[in-house]
PDB file of C-alpha atoms and ligand atoms in Angstrom:
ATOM      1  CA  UNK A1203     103.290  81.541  92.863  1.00 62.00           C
ATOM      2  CA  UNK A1204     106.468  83.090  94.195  1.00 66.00           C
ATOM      3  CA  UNK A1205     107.450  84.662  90.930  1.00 71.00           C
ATOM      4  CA  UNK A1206     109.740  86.965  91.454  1.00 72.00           C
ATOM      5  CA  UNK A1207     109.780  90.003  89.262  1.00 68.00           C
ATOM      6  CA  UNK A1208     112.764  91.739  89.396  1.00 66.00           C
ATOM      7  CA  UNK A1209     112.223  94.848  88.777  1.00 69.00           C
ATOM      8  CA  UNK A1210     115.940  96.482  88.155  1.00 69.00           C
ATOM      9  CA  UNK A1211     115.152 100.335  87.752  1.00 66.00           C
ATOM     10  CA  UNK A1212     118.981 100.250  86.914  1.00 69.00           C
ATOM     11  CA  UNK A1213     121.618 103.032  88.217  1.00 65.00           C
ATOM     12  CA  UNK A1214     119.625 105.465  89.526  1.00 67.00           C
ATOM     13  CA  UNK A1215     120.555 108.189  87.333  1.00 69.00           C
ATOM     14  CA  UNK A1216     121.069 111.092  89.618  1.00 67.00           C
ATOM     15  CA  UNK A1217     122.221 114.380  88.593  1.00 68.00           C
ATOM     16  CA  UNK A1218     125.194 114.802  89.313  1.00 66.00           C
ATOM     17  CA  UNK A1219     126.719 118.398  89.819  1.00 62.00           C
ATOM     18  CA  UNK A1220     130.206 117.555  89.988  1.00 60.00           C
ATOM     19  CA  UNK A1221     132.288 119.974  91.842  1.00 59.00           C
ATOM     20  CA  UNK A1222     134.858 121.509  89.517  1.00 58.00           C
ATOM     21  CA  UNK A1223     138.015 120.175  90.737  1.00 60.00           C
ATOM     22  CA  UNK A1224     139.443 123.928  91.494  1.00 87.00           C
ATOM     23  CA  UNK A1225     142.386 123.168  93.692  1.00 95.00           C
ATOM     24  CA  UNK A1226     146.085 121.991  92.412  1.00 96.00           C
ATOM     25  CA  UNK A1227     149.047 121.106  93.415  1.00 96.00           C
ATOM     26  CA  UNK A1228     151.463 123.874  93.128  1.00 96.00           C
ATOM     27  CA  UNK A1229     154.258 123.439  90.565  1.00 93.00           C
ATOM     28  CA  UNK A1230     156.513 125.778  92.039  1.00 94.00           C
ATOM     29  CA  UNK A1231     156.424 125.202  95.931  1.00 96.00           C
ATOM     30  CA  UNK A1232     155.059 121.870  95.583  1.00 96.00           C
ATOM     31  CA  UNK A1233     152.557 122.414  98.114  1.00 97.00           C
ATOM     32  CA  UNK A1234     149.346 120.064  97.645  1.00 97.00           C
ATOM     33  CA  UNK A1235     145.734 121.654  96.522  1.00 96.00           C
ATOM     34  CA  UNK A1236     147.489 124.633  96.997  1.00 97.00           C
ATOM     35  CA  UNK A1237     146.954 126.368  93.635  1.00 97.00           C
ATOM     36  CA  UNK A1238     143.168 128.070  93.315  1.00 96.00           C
ATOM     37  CA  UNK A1239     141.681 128.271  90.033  1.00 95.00           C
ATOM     38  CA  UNK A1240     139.313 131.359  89.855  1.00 94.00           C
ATOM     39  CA  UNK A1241     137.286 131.425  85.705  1.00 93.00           C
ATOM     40  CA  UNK A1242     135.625 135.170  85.164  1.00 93.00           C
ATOM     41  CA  UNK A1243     133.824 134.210  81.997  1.00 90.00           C
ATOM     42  CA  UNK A1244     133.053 137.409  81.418  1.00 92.00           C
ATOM     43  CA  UNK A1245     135.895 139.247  81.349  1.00 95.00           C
ATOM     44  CA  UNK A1246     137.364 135.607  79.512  1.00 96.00           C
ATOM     45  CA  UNK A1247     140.096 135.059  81.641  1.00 96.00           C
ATOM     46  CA  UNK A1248     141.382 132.612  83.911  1.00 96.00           C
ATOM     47  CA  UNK A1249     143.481 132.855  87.003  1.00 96.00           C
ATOM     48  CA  UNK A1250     145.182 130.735  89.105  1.00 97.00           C
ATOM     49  CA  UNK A1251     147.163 131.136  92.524  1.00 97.00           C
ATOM     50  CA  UNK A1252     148.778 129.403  94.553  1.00 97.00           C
ATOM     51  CA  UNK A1253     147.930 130.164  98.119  1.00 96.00           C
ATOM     52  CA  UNK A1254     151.060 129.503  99.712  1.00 97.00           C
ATOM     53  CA  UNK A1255     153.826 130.659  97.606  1.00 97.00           C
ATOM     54  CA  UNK A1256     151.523 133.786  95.650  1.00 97.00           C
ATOM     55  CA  UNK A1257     152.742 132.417  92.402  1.00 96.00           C
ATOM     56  CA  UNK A1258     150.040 133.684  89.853  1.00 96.00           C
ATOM     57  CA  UNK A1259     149.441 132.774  86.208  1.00 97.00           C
ATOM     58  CA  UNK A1260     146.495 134.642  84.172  1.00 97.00           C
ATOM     59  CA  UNK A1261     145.463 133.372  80.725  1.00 96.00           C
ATOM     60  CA  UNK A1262     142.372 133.531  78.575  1.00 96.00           C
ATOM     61  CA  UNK A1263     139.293 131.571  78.542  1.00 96.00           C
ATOM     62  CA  UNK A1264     136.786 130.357  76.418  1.00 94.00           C
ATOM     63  CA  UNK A1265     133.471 128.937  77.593  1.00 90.00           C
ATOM     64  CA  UNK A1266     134.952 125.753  76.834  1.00 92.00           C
ATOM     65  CA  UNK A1267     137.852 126.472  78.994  1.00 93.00           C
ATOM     66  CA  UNK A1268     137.957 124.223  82.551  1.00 92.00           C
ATOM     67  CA  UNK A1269     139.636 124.989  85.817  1.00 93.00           C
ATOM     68  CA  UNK A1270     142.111 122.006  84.289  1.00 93.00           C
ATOM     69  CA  UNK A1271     142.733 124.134  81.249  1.00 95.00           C
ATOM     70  CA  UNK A1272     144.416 126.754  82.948  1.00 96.00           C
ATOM     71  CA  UNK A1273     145.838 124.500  85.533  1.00 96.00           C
ATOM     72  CA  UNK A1274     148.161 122.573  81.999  1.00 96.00           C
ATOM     73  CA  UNK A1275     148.305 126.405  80.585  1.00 96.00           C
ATOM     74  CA  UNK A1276     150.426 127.198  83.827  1.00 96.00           C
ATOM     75  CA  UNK A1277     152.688 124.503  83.552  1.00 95.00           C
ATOM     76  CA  UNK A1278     153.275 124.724  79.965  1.00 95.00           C
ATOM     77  CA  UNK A1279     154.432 128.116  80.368  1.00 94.00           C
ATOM     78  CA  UNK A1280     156.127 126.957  83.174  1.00 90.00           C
ATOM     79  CA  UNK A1281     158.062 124.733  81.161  1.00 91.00           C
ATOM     80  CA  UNK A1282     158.539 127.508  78.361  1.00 90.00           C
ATOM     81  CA  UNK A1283     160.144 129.101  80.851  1.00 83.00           C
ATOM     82  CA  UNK A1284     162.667 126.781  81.311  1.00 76.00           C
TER      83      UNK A1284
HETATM   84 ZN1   ZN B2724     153.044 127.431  95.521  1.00 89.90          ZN
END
Protein backbone atom coordinates (compact mmCIF):
# COMPACT_ATOMS: atom_id res chain seq x y z
CA UNK A 1 0.00 0.00 0.00
CA UNK A 2 2.60 2.65 -0.69
CA UNK A 3 0.11 5.30 -1.65
CA UNK A 4 1.56 8.25 -1.58
CA UNK A 5 -0.48 11.23 -0.57
CA UNK A 6 0.97 14.24 -1.48
CA UNK A 7 0.04 16.53 0.58
CA UNK A 8 1.17 20.07 -1.18
CA UNK A 9 0.29 22.75 1.59
CA UNK A 10 1.34 25.06 -1.40
CA UNK A 11 3.62 28.38 -0.96
CA UNK A 12 3.75 28.82 2.41
CA UNK A 13 2.14 32.05 2.62
CA UNK A 14 4.28 34.01 4.96
CA UNK A 15 3.78 37.51 5.81
CA UNK A 16 5.79 39.32 4.33
CA UNK A 17 6.81 42.87 5.72
CA UNK A 18 8.62 44.13 2.88
CA UNK A 19 11.14 46.70 3.69
CA UNK A 20 10.23 49.97 1.98
CA UNK A 21 12.83 50.38 -0.52
CA UNK A 22 14.02 53.92 1.13
CA UNK A 23 17.37 54.41 -0.50
CA UNK A 24 18.01 55.91 -4.24
CA UNK A 25 20.32 56.62 -6.42
CA UNK A 26 21.08 60.22 -6.46
CA UNK A 27 20.14 62.13 -9.63
CA UNK A 28 22.41 64.84 -9.14
CA UNK A 29 25.83 63.32 -7.93
CA UNK A 30 25.01 60.03 -9.20
CA UNK A 31 26.06 58.38 -6.18
CA UNK A 32 24.23 54.86 -5.63
CA UNK A 33 21.49 54.36 -2.62
CA UNK A 34 22.61 57.56 -1.78
CA UNK A 35 19.33 59.50 -1.65
CA UNK A 36 17.21 58.79 1.87
CA UNK A 37 13.61 58.97 1.73
CA UNK A 38 12.22 60.10 5.19
CA UNK A 39 7.60 60.10 5.00
CA UNK A 40 6.20 62.25 8.25
CA UNK A 41 2.60 61.31 7.65
CA UNK A 42 1.61 63.54 9.93
CA UNK A 43 2.80 66.59 9.11
CA UNK A 44 2.01 65.05 5.14
CA UNK A 45 5.19 65.60 3.76
CA UNK A 46 7.89 63.81 2.25
CA UNK A 47 11.59 64.37 2.17
CA UNK A 48 14.33 63.12 0.51
CA UNK A 49 18.25 63.65 0.74
CA UNK A 50 20.87 62.66 -0.65
CA UNK A 51 23.59 61.85 1.79
CA UNK A 52 26.49 62.67 -0.14
CA UNK A 53 25.88 65.69 -2.12
CA UNK A 54 22.95 67.35 0.63
CA UNK A 55 20.70 67.82 -2.31
CA UNK A 56 17.14 67.97 -0.68
CA UNK A 57 13.68 67.87 -2.25
CA UNK A 58 10.43 68.21 0.13
CA UNK A 59 6.95 67.55 -1.30
CA UNK A 60 3.60 66.49 0.07
CA UNK A 61 2.21 63.23 0.94
CA UNK A 62 -0.79 61.43 1.07
CA UNK A 63 -1.24 58.14 2.91
CA UNK A 64 -1.10 56.68 -0.37
CA UNK A 65 2.14 58.31 -1.06
CA UNK A 66 5.42 55.67 -1.15
CA UNK A 67 9.06 56.36 -0.55
CA UNK A 68 8.98 55.82 -4.68
CA UNK A 69 6.50 58.63 -4.96
CA UNK A 70 8.69 61.19 -3.83
CA UNK A 71 11.72 59.54 -5.19
CA UNK A 72 9.76 60.27 -9.34
CA UNK A 73 8.43 63.72 -7.61
CA UNK A 74 12.25 64.69 -7.30
CA UNK A 75 13.17 63.92 -10.62
CA UNK A 76 10.27 65.37 -12.28
CA UNK A 77 11.04 68.57 -10.81
CA UNK A 78 14.35 67.88 -11.59
CA UNK A 79 13.57 67.76 -15.07
CA UNK A 80 11.21 70.94 -14.76
CA UNK A 81 14.09 72.43 -13.90
CA UNK A 82 15.77 71.92 -16.88
ZN1 LIG B 1 23.80 63.27 -4.40
Amino acid sequence: MGRRKSKRKGAPRRKNIEPMPLLFDCPFCNHKQACEVKIDKEKKLGRIACNVCQELFQTSVNYLTEAIDIFNDWIDACEEQN
